[in-house]
Amino acid sequence: MQQILVLDIAGIPYDWISQNDAATHYAAQKVAWDIGDQVLMLRGGYNKDGEQSKIVVRPIISIRNSERMSKNSRHQIPLSDGNRLLYARDKYICAYCGEKFLYHELSRDHVLARSRDGKDVWENCVTACRICNQNKGSKLVHDFRPLIYVPYAPCRFEHFILSGRNVIADQLDYLTAKLPRHSRLLQ
């Protein structure tokens, strides 16, 4: 099932929702604007004249009166516990040896170790293979190996690319157009 990208009225990503939830927004006339070439035709029941109800759902919708959505959205993207977004940001490449690994062969490394008061934030975390992470331990980076890339906090647009499942071309084009130049997703 395709996910629908929901934006606030200013075009800032807010959430991924199901097709049925998007249809509810259309039916309630809460969709301010929508974009995307791929459309889904959802069919409902029949009226007394025998006409079937239809709702056309586009892959990206903006919700009207979404000021509250904007206020409730986090400005800082959470790092999350599962490391999936971190590994995706770093393209599954170890920050120390530069090799690409499978998910289960990787771990989260704190550039400044937590035992040295390093924070568990995007800017202090990189993807590391288990061997490099174990060998580094709590050493400072300059006492181990230099970083191959610099850690950074992803913007909202990058976060939605990383967190989406089955992101389709229209959604990817919209989100990619808003990425900062330093984003690893552009490389």
PDB file of C-alpha atoms in Angstrom:
ATOM      1  CA  MET A   1       0.000   0.000   0.000  1.00  0.00           C
ATOM      2  CA  GLN A   2       1.366   3.380  -1.022  1.00  0.00           C
ATOM      3  CA  GLN A   3       2.012   5.991   1.637  1.00  0.00           C
ATOM      4  CA  ILE A   4       0.778   9.537   1.131  1.00  0.00           C
ATOM      5  CA  LEU A   5       3.048  12.425   2.100  1.00  0.00           C
ATOM      6  CA  VAL A   6       1.178  15.038   4.149  1.00  0.00           C
ATOM      7  CA  LEU A   7       2.420  18.625   4.142  1.00  0.00           C
ATOM      8  CA  ASP A   8       1.345  21.642   6.114  1.00  0.00           C
ATOM      9  CA  ILE A   9      -0.031  24.588   4.164  1.00  0.00           C
ATOM     10  CA  ALA A  10       3.513  25.968   3.667  1.00  0.00           C
ATOM     11  CA  GLY A  11       4.709  22.724   2.046  1.00  0.00           C
ATOM     12  CA  ILE A  12       6.692  21.400   5.018  1.00  0.00           C
ATOM     13  CA  PRO A  13       6.447  17.611   5.517  1.00  0.00           C
ATOM     14  CA  TYR A  14       4.340  16.591   8.487  1.00  0.00           C
ATOM     15  CA  ASP A  15       3.585  12.861   8.254  1.00  0.00           C
ATOM     16  CA  TRP A  16       3.239   9.731   6.146  1.00  0.00           C
ATOM     17  CA  ILE A  17      -0.376   8.483   6.120  1.00  0.00           C
ATOM     18  CA  SER A  18      -2.350   5.668   4.519  1.00  0.00           C
ATOM     19  CA  GLN A  19      -4.427   6.037   1.356  1.00  0.00           C
ATOM     20  CA  ASN A  20      -7.591   5.639   3.423  1.00  0.00           C
ATOM     21  CA  ASP A  21      -6.586   8.453   5.779  1.00  0.00           C
ATOM     22  CA  ALA A  22      -5.843  10.647   2.758  1.00  0.00           C
ATOM     23  CA  ALA A  23      -9.283   9.833   1.337  1.00  0.00           C
ATOM     24  CA  THR A  24     -10.811  10.961   4.638  1.00  0.00           C
ATOM     25  CA  HIS A  25      -9.022  14.318   4.300  1.00  0.00           C
ATOM     26  CA  TYR A  26     -10.302  14.675   0.727  1.00  0.00           C
ATOM     27  CA  ALA A  27     -13.866  13.759   1.755  1.00  0.00           C
ATOM     28  CA  ALA A  28     -13.768  16.282   4.613  1.00  0.00           C
ATOM     29  CA  GLN A  29     -12.458  18.900   2.141  1.00  0.00           C
ATOM     30  CA  LYS A  30      -9.328  19.455   4.234  1.00  0.00           C
ATOM     31  CA  VAL A  31      -6.930  19.127   1.277  1.00  0.00           C
ATOM     32  CA  ALA A  32      -5.742  22.611   0.288  1.00  0.00           C
ATOM     33  CA  TRP A  33      -3.666  21.427  -2.658  1.00  0.00           C
ATOM     34  CA  ASP A  34      -2.146  18.231  -3.961  1.00  0.00           C
ATOM     35  CA  ILE A  35       0.584  17.318  -6.413  1.00  0.00           C
ATOM     36  CA  GLY A  36       1.900  14.273  -8.181  1.00  0.00           C
ATOM     37  CA  ASP A  37       1.376  12.508 -11.470  1.00  0.00           C
ATOM     38  CA  GLN A  38       0.505   9.152  -9.974  1.00  0.00           C
ATOM     39  CA  VAL A  39      -3.073   9.106  -8.804  1.00  0.00           C
ATOM     40  CA  LEU A  40      -5.052   6.508  -6.924  1.00  0.00           C
ATOM     41  CA  MET A  41      -8.713   6.089  -7.653  1.00  0.00           C
ATOM     42  CA  LEU A  42     -10.574   4.953  -4.559  1.00  0.00           C
ATOM     43  CA  ARG A  43     -14.115   3.758  -5.161  1.00  0.00           C
ATOM     44  CA  GLY A  44     -16.857   3.734  -2.574  1.00  0.00           C
ATOM     45  CA  GLY A  45     -20.523   2.895  -2.416  1.00  0.00           C
ATOM     46  CA  TYR A  46     -23.370   3.678  -4.792  1.00  0.00           C
ATOM     47  CA  ASN A  47     -25.934   6.435  -4.387  1.00  0.00           C
ATOM     48  CA  LYS A  48     -29.671   6.084  -5.122  1.00  0.00           C
ATOM     49  CA  ASP A  49     -29.040   6.940  -8.802  1.00  0.00           C
ATOM     50  CA  GLY A  50     -26.587   4.051  -9.119  1.00  0.00           C
ATOM     51  CA  GLU A  51     -23.493   6.289  -9.311  1.00  0.00           C
ATOM     52  CA  GLN A  52     -20.412   5.056  -7.517  1.00  0.00           C
ATOM     53  CA  SER A  53     -18.528   7.539  -5.346  1.00  0.00           C
ATOM     54  CA  LYS A  54     -14.896   8.085  -6.326  1.00  0.00           C
ATOM     55  CA  ILE A  55     -12.030   9.929  -4.694  1.00  0.00           C
ATOM     56  CA  VAL A  56      -8.811  10.674  -6.568  1.00  0.00           C
ATOM     57  CA  VAL A  57      -5.820  10.666  -4.203  1.00  0.00           C
ATOM     58  CA  ARG A  58      -2.495  12.188  -5.214  1.00  0.00           C
ATOM     59  CA  PRO A  59       0.787  11.119  -3.557  1.00  0.00           C
ATOM     60  CA  ILE A  60       1.397  14.508  -1.889  1.00  0.00           C
ATOM     61  CA  ILE A  61      -1.328  16.470  -0.128  1.00  0.00           C
ATOM     62  CA  SER A  62      -1.328  19.709   1.820  1.00  0.00           C
ATOM     63  CA  ILE A  63      -3.826  20.080   4.636  1.00  0.00           C
ATOM     64  CA  ARG A  64      -5.657  23.398   5.045  1.00  0.00           C
ATOM     65  CA  ASN A  65      -5.786  25.043   8.481  1.00  0.00           C
ATOM     66  CA  SER A  66      -2.560  23.249   9.364  1.00  0.00           C
ATOM     67  CA  GLU A  67      -1.085  25.946  11.603  1.00  0.00           C
ATOM     68  CA  ARG A  68      -1.531  23.603  14.568  1.00  0.00           C
ATOM     69  CA  MET A  69       0.360  20.884  12.656  1.00  0.00           C
ATOM     70  CA  SER A  70       3.268  23.287  12.181  1.00  0.00           C
ATOM     71  CA  LYS A  71       3.345  24.150  15.872  1.00  0.00           C
ATOM     72  CA  ASN A  72       3.255  20.491  16.914  1.00  0.00           C
ATOM     73  CA  SER A  73       5.986  19.327  14.553  1.00  0.00           C
ATOM     74  CA  ARG A  74       9.408  18.948  16.076  1.00  0.00           C
ATOM     75  CA  HIS A  75      12.091  21.233  14.816  1.00  0.00           C
ATOM     76  CA  GLN A  76      14.805  18.767  15.809  1.00  0.00           C
ATOM     77  CA  ILE A  77      14.500  15.291  14.308  1.00  0.00           C
ATOM     78  CA  PRO A  78      14.875  12.551  16.963  1.00  0.00           C
ATOM     79  CA  LEU A  79      17.822  10.180  16.523  1.00  0.00           C
ATOM     80  CA  SER A  80      15.658   7.138  17.366  1.00  0.00           C
ATOM     81  CA  ASP A  81      16.707   3.930  19.034  1.00  0.00           C
ATOM     82  CA  GLY A  82      16.737   1.535  16.084  1.00  0.00           C
ATOM     83  CA  ASN A  83      19.634   3.155  14.172  1.00  0.00           C
ATOM     84  CA  ARG A  84      17.816   2.607  10.861  1.00  0.00           C
ATOM     85  CA  LEU A  85      17.716   6.350  10.078  1.00  0.00           C
ATOM     86  CA  LEU A  86      21.321   6.849  11.187  1.00  0.00           C
ATOM     87  CA  TYR A  87      22.563   4.019   8.958  1.00  0.00           C
ATOM     88  CA  ALA A  88      20.483   5.310   6.046  1.00  0.00           C
ATOM     89  CA  ARG A  89      21.884   8.843   6.520  1.00  0.00           C
ATOM     90  CA  ASP A  90      25.397   7.393   6.367  1.00  0.00           C
ATOM     91  CA  LYS A  91      24.495   5.031   3.490  1.00  0.00           C
ATOM     92  CA  TYR A  92      25.499   1.977   5.583  1.00  0.00           C
ATOM     93  CA  ILE A  93      29.159   3.032   5.357  1.00  0.00           C
ATOM     94  CA  CYS A  94      31.488   2.822   8.346  1.00  0.00           C
ATOM     95  CA  ALA A  95      32.796   6.291   9.214  1.00  0.00           C
ATOM     96  CA  TYR A  96      36.242   4.857  10.037  1.00  0.00           C
ATOM     97  CA  CYS A  97      37.128   2.149   7.492  1.00  0.00           C
ATOM     98  CA  GLY A  98      34.852   3.366   4.680  1.00  0.00           C
ATOM     99  CA  GLU A  99      33.420  -0.073   3.920  1.00  0.00           C
ATOM    100  CA  LYS A 100      29.729  -0.660   3.249  1.00  0.00           C
ATOM    101  CA  PHE A 101      28.005  -3.175   5.541  1.00  0.00           C
ATOM    102  CA  LEU A 102      24.654  -4.843   6.120  1.00  0.00           C
ATOM    103  CA  TYR A 103      22.379  -3.520   8.868  1.00  0.00           C
ATOM    104  CA  HIS A 104      23.225  -6.265  11.381  1.00  0.00           C
ATOM    105  CA  GLU A 105      26.985  -5.682  10.919  1.00  0.00           C
ATOM    106  CA  LEU A 106      26.776  -2.044  12.009  1.00  0.00           C
ATOM    107  CA  SER A 107      26.541  -0.113  15.245  1.00  0.00           C
ATOM    108  CA  ARG A 108      26.113   3.461  16.413  1.00  0.00           C
ATOM    109  CA  ASP A 109      29.376   5.116  17.410  1.00  0.00           C
ATOM    110  CA  HIS A 110      29.568   8.271  19.467  1.00  0.00           C
ATOM    111  CA  VAL A 111      32.400  10.379  18.037  1.00  0.00           C
ATOM    112  CA  LEU A 112      32.976  11.755  21.530  1.00  0.00           C
ATOM    113  CA  ALA A 113      32.277   8.687  23.661  1.00  0.00           C
ATOM    114  CA  ARG A 114      29.439   8.823  26.152  1.00  0.00           C
ATOM    115  CA  SER A 115      31.952   7.969  28.868  1.00  0.00           C
ATOM    116  CA  ARG A 116      33.618  11.306  27.999  1.00  0.00           C
ATOM    117  CA  ASP A 117      30.274  13.153  28.238  1.00  0.00           C
ATOM    118  CA  GLY A 118      29.488  12.795  24.540  1.00  0.00           C
ATOM    119  CA  LYS A 119      25.832  13.385  23.717  1.00  0.00           C
ATOM    120  CA  ASP A 120      23.509  10.972  21.944  1.00  0.00           C
ATOM    121  CA  VAL A 121      22.652  13.427  19.144  1.00  0.00           C
ATOM    122  CA  TRP A 122      22.916  13.337  15.358  1.00  0.00           C
ATOM    123  CA  GLU A 123      25.977  15.603  15.323  1.00  0.00           C
ATOM    124  CA  ASN A 124      27.911  13.223  17.605  1.00  0.00           C
ATOM    125  CA  CYS A 125      26.855   9.883  16.106  1.00  0.00           C
ATOM    126  CA  VAL A 126      28.121   8.001  13.070  1.00  0.00           C
ATOM    127  CA  THR A 127      27.647   4.574  11.577  1.00  0.00           C
ATOM    128  CA  ALA A 128      30.510   2.215  12.389  1.00  0.00           C
ATOM    129  CA  CYS A 129      31.164  -1.428  11.684  1.00  0.00           C
ATOM    130  CA  ARG A 130      31.285  -3.489  14.848  1.00  0.00           C
ATOM    131  CA  ILE A 131      35.050  -4.061  14.542  1.00  0.00           C
ATOM    132  CA  CYS A 132      35.917  -0.355  14.189  1.00  0.00           C
ATOM    133  CA  ASN A 133      33.523   0.586  16.982  1.00  0.00           C
ATOM    134  CA  GLN A 134      35.030  -2.001  19.301  1.00  0.00           C
ATOM    135  CA  ASN A 135      38.605  -0.994  18.435  1.00  0.00           C
ATOM    136  CA  LYS A 136      37.839   2.701  18.935  1.00  0.00           C
ATOM    137  CA  GLY A 137      36.154   2.190  22.290  1.00  0.00           C
ATOM    138  CA  SER A 138      36.241   5.481  24.179  1.00  0.00           C
ATOM    139  CA  LYS A 139      39.314   6.832  22.379  1.00  0.00           C
ATOM    140  CA  LEU A 140      39.202  10.270  20.859  1.00  0.00           C
ATOM    141  CA  VAL A 141      38.940  10.278  17.071  1.00  0.00           C
ATOM    142  CA  HIS A 142      42.445  11.700  16.597  1.00  0.00           C
ATOM    143  CA  ASP A 143      43.805   8.821  18.725  1.00  0.00           C
ATOM    144  CA  PHE A 144      42.061   6.224  16.540  1.00  0.00           C
ATOM    145  CA  ARG A 145      41.355   7.087  12.886  1.00  0.00           C
ATOM    146  CA  PRO A 146      40.055  10.195  11.164  1.00  0.00           C
ATOM    147  CA  LEU A 147      36.396  10.286  10.240  1.00  0.00           C
ATOM    148  CA  ILE A 148      35.640   9.687   6.566  1.00  0.00           C
ATOM    149  CA  TYR A 149      32.565  11.920   6.776  1.00  0.00           C
ATOM    150  CA  VAL A 150      31.177  14.490   9.200  1.00  0.00           C
ATOM    151  CA  PRO A 151      28.025  13.700  11.194  1.00  0.00           C
ATOM    152  CA  TYR A 152      25.106  16.110  10.878  1.00  0.00           C
ATOM    153  CA  ALA A 153      21.440  16.364  11.823  1.00  0.00           C
ATOM    154  CA  PRO A 154      19.152  15.742   8.844  1.00  0.00           C
ATOM    155  CA  CYS A 155      16.601  18.393   7.935  1.00  0.00           C
ATOM    156  CA  ARG A 156      12.858  17.533   7.848  1.00  0.00           C
ATOM    157  CA  PHE A 157      12.925  16.821   4.117  1.00  0.00           C
ATOM    158  CA  GLU A 158      15.846  14.421   4.463  1.00  0.00           C
ATOM    159  CA  HIS A 159      14.200  12.776   7.462  1.00  0.00           C
ATOM    160  CA  PHE A 160      11.062  12.040   5.429  1.00  0.00           C
ATOM    161  CA  ILE A 161      13.126  10.440   2.654  1.00  0.00           C
ATOM    162  CA  LEU A 162      14.955   8.307   5.217  1.00  0.00           C
ATOM    163  CA  SER A 163      11.822   7.340   7.151  1.00  0.00           C
ATOM    164  CA  GLY A 164       9.450   6.669   4.266  1.00  0.00           C
ATOM    165  CA  ARG A 165       8.675   3.180   3.020  1.00  0.00           C
ATOM    166  CA  ASN A 166       8.228   2.753  -0.725  1.00  0.00           C
ATOM    167  CA  VAL A 167       8.745   6.442  -1.477  1.00  0.00           C
ATOM    168  CA  ILE A 168       7.526   6.968  -5.039  1.00  0.00           C
ATOM    169  CA  ALA A 169       9.122   9.213  -7.656  1.00  0.00           C
ATOM    170  CA  ASP A 170       6.778  12.197  -7.174  1.00  0.00           C
ATOM    171  CA  GLN A 171       7.394  12.229  -3.421  1.00  0.00           C
ATOM    172  CA  LEU A 172      11.151  11.717  -3.806  1.00  0.00           C
ATOM    173  CA  ASP A 173      11.385  14.543  -6.358  1.00  0.00           C
ATOM    174  CA  TYR A 174       9.482  16.920  -4.069  1.00  0.00           C
ATOM    175  CA  LEU A 175      11.583  16.099  -1.004  1.00  0.00           C
ATOM    176  CA  THR A 176      14.926  15.998  -2.843  1.00  0.00           C
ATOM    177  CA  ALA A 177      14.349  19.449  -4.338  1.00  0.00           C
ATOM    178  CA  LYS A 178      14.321  20.882  -0.800  1.00  0.00           C
ATOM    179  CA  LEU A 179      17.495  19.167   0.481  1.00  0.00           C
ATOM    180  CA  PRO A 180      20.504  21.246   1.541  1.00  0.00           C
ATOM    181  CA  ARG A 181      23.627  20.893  -0.614  1.00  0.00           C
ATOM    182  CA  HIS A 182      25.530  19.061   2.132  1.00  0.00           C
ATOM    183  CA  SER A 183      23.008  16.202   2.292  1.00  0.00           C
ATOM    184  CA  ARG A 184      24.543  12.785   1.691  1.00  0.00           C
ATOM    185  CA  LEU A 185      21.351  11.784  -0.082  1.00  0.00           C
ATOM    186  CA  LEU A 186      22.377  13.999  -3.007  1.00  0.00           C
ATOM    187  CA  GLN A 187      25.663  12.156  -3.474  1.00  0.00           C
TER     188      GLN A 187
END
